[in-house]
mmCIF file of C-alpha atoms in Angstrom:
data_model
loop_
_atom_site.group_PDB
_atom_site.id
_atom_site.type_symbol
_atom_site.label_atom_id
_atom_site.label_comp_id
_atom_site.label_asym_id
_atom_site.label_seq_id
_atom_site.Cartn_x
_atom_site.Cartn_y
_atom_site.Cartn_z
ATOM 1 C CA UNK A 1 18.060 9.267 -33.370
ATOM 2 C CA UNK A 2 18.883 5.763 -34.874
ATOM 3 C CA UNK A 3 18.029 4.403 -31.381
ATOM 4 C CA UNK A 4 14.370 5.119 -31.784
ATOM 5 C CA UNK A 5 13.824 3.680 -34.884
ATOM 6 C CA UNK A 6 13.433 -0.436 -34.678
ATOM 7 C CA UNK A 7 16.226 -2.327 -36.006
ATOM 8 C CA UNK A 8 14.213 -4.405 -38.225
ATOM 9 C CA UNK A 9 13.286 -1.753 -40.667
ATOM 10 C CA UNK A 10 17.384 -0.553 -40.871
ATOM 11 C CA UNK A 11 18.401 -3.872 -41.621
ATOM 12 C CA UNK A 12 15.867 -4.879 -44.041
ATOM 13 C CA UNK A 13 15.881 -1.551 -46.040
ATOM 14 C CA UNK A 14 20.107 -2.174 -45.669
ATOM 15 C CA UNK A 15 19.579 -5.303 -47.247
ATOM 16 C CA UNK A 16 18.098 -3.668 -50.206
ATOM 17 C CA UNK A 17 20.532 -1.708 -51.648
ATOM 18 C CA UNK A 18 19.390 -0.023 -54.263
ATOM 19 C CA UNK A 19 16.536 -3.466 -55.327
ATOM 20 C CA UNK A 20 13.789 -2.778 -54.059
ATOM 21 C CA UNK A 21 12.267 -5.223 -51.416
ATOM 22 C CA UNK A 22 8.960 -7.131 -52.099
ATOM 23 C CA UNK A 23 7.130 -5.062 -49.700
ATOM 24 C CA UNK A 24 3.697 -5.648 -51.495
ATOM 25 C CA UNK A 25 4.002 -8.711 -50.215
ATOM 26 C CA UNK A 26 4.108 -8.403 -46.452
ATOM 27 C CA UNK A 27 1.308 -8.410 -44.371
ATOM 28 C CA UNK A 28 2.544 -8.474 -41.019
ATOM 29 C CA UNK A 29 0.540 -6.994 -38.138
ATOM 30 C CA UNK A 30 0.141 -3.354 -37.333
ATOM 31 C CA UNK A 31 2.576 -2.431 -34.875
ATOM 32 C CA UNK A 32 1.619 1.651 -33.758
ATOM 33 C CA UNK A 33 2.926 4.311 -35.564
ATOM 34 C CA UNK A 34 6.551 5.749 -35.511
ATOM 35 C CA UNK A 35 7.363 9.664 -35.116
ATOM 36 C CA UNK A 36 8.418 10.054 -39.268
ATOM 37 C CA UNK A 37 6.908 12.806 -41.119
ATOM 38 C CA UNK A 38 8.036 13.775 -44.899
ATOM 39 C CA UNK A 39 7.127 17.330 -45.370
ATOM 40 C CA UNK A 40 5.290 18.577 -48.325
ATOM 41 C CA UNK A 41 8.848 19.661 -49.085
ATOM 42 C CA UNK A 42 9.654 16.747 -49.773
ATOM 43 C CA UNK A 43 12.059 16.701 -45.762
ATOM 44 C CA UNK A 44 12.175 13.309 -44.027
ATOM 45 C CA UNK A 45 11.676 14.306 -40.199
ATOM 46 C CA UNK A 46 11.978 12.057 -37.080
ATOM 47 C CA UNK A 47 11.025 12.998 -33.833
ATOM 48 C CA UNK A 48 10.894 16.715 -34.856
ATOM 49 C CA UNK A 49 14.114 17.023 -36.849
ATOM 50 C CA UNK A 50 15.186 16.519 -40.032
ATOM 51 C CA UNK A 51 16.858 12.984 -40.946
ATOM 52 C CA UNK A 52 20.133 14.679 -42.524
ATOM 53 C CA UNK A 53 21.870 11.159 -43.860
ATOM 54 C CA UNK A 54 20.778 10.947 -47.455
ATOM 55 C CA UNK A 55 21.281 6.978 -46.941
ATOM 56 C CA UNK A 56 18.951 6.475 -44.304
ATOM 57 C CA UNK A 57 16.356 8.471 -45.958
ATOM 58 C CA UNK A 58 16.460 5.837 -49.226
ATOM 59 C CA UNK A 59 16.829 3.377 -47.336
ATOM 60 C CA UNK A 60 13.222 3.335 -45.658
ATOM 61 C CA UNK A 61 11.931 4.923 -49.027
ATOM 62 C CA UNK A 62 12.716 0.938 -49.884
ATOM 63 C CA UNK A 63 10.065 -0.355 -47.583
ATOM 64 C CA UNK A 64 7.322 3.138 -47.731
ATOM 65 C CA UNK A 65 4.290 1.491 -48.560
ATOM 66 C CA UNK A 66 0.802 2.908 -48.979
ATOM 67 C CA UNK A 67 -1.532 1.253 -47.712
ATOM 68 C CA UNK A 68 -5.983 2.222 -47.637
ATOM 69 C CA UNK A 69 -5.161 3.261 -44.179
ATOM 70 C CA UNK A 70 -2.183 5.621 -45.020
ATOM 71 C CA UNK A 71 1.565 5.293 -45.547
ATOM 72 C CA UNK A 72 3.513 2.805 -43.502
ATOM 73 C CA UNK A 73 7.678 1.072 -43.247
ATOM 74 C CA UNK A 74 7.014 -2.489 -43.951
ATOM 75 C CA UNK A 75 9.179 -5.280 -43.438
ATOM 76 C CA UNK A 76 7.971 -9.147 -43.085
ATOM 77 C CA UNK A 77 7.394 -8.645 -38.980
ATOM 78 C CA UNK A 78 6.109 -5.378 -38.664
ATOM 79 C CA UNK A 79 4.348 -2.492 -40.081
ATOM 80 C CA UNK A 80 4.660 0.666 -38.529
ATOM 81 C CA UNK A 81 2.447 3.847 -39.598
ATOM 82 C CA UNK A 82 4.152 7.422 -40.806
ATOM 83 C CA UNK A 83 2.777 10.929 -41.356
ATOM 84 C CA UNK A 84 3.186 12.206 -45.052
ATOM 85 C CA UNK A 85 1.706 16.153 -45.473
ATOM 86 C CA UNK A 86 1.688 15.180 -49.758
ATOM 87 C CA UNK A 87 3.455 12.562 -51.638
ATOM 88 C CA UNK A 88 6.029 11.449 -50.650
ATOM 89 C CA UNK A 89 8.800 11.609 -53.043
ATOM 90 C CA UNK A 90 9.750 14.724 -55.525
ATOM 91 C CA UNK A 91 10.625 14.425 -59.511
ATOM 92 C CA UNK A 92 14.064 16.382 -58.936
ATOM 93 C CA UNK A 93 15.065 15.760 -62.824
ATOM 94 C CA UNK A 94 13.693 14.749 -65.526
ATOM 95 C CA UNK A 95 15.515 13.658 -69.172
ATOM 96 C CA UNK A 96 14.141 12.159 -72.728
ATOM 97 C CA UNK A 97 15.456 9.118 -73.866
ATOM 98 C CA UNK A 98 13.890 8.261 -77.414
ATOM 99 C CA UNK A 99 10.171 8.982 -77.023
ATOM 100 C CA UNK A 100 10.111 7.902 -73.262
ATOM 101 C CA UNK A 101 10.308 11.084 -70.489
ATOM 102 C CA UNK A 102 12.759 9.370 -67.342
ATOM 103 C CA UNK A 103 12.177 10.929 -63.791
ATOM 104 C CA UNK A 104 14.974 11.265 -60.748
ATOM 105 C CA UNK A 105 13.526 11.361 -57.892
ATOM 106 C CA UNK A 106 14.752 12.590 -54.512
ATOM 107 C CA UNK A 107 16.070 9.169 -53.491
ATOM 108 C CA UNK A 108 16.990 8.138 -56.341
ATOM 109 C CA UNK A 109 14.213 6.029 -57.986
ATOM 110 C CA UNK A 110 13.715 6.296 -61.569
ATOM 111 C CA UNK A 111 10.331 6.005 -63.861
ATOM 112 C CA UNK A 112 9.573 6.037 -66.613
ATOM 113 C CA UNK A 113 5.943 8.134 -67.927
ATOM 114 C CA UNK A 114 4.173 5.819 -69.515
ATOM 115 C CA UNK A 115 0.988 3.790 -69.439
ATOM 116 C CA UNK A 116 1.833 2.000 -66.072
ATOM 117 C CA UNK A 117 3.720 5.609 -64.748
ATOM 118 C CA UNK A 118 1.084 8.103 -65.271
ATOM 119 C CA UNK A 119 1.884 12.288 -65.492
ATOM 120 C CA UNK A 120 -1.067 14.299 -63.532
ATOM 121 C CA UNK A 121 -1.519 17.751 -63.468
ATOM 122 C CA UNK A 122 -4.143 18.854 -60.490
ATOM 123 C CA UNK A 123 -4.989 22.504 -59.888
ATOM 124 C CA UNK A 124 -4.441 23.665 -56.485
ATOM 125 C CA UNK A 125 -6.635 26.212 -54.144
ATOM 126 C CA UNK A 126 -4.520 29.161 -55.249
ATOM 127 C CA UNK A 127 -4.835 27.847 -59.145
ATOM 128 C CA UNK A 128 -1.115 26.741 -59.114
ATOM 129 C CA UNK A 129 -0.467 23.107 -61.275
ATOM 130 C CA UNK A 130 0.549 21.217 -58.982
ATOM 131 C CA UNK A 131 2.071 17.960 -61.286
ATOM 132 C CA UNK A 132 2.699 14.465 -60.328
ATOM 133 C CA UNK A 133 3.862 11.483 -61.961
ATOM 134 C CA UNK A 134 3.707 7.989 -60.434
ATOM 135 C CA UNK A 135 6.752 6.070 -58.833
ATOM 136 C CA UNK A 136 5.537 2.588 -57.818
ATOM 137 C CA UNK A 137 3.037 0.844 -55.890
ATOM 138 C CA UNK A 138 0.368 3.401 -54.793
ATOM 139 C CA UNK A 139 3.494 5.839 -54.737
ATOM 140 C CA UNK A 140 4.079 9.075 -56.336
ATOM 141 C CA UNK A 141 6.326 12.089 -56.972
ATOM 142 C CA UNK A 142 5.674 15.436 -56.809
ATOM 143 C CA UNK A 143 7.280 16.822 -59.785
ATOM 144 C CA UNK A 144 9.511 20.215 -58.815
ATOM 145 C CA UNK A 145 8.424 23.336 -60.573
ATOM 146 C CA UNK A 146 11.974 23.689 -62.260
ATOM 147 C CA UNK A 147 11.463 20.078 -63.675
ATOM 148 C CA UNK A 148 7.556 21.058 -64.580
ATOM 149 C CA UNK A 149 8.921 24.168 -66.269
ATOM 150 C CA UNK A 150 10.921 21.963 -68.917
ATOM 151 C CA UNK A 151 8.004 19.995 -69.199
ATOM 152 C CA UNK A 152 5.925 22.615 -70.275
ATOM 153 C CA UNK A 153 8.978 24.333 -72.316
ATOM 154 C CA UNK A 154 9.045 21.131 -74.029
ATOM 155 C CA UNK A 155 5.874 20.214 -74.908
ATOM 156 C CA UNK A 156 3.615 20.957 -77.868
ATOM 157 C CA UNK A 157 -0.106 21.320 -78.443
ATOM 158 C CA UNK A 158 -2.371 19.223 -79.751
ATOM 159 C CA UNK A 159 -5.430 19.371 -82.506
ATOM 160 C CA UNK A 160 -7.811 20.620 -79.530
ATOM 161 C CA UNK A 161 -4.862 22.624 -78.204
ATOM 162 C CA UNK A 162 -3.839 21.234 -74.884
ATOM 163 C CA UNK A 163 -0.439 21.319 -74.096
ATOM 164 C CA UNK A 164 1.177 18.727 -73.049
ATOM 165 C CA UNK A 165 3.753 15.815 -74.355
ATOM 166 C CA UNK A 166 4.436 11.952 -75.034
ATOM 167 C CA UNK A 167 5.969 9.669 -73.160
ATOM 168 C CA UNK A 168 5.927 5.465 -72.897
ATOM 169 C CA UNK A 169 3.596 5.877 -76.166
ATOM 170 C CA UNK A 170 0.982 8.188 -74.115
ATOM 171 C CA UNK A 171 -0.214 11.799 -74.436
ATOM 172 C CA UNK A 172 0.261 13.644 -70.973
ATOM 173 C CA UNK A 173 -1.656 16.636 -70.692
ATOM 174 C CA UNK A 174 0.278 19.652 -68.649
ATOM 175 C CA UNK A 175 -2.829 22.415 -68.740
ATOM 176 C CA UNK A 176 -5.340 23.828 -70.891
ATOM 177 C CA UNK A 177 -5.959 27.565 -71.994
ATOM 178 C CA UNK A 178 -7.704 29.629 -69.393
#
């Protein structure tokens, strides 16, 4: 599997650790589009299976990049295009610290909800919430429905009652009555 994928993008994203490289500023060249697909599940996939080494998953979340035409692995040479069926990340745990709300997400990022890390509840087709709360760059996490569940056990209603809660010094609103 590792064969496939170009060496550049394993050693720069190795290089990171756990800091995150300055991917925002590369511009290299397009260079085609590589057979990666995260599932709406949140599953990294490569060539039709699922990338099962936690470590290589983070490591190319360090150089995911969205871009106006889609999401892309960036590194200083090359810029190589990816499929992704939502978001690509997924809130896996949330916890309060003071007044601030502090996501985990699936590879290990954490945000904080705030003013610059924005909460967004969206209704989907089959009326579902379907909540999201942004990770970096154009980047977000879906947030799981076990983690949106102690949101909404959480949170309170305001004077107009909405429900919903503070975090980074901003009112998030979770969903209104039907």
């Amino acid at each position: 599997m590792i064969g496939a994928i170009p060496a550049g993008l394993i050693g720069i994203a190795d290089a990171a650790g756990r800091d995150l490289p300055p991917v925002h500023l590369w511009h290299p060249p397009h260079c085609g589009e590589i057979d990666i697909l995260i599932r709406a599940d949140g599953i990294w996939m490569h060539e039709g299976s699922p990338i099962g080494r936690k470590e290589l998953v983070r490591l190319f979340s360090t150089v995911l990049r969205k871009d106006p035409d889609g999401y892309c692995l960036v590194t200083p040479v090359e810029r190589l295009t990816i499929r992704v069926e939502d978001v690509p990340f997924r809130a896996v745990a949330v916890r309060r610290q003071g007044n601030d709300l502090i996501f985990t997400t699936d590879v290990g990022d954490e945000t904080v909800a705030g003013p610059e890390h924005p909460i967004r509840v969206i209704t989907a087709e089959d009326g579902e919430p379907r909540p999201y709360v942004h990770v970096r760059g154009d980047l977000e996490a879906r947030i799981e429905r076990a983690v949106f569940y102690d949101l909404v056990e959480a949170a309170e209603r305001n004077d107009q009652g909405v429900l919903g809660l503070w975090s980074g010094g901003v009112w998030f609103e979770l969903g209104r009555d039907r």
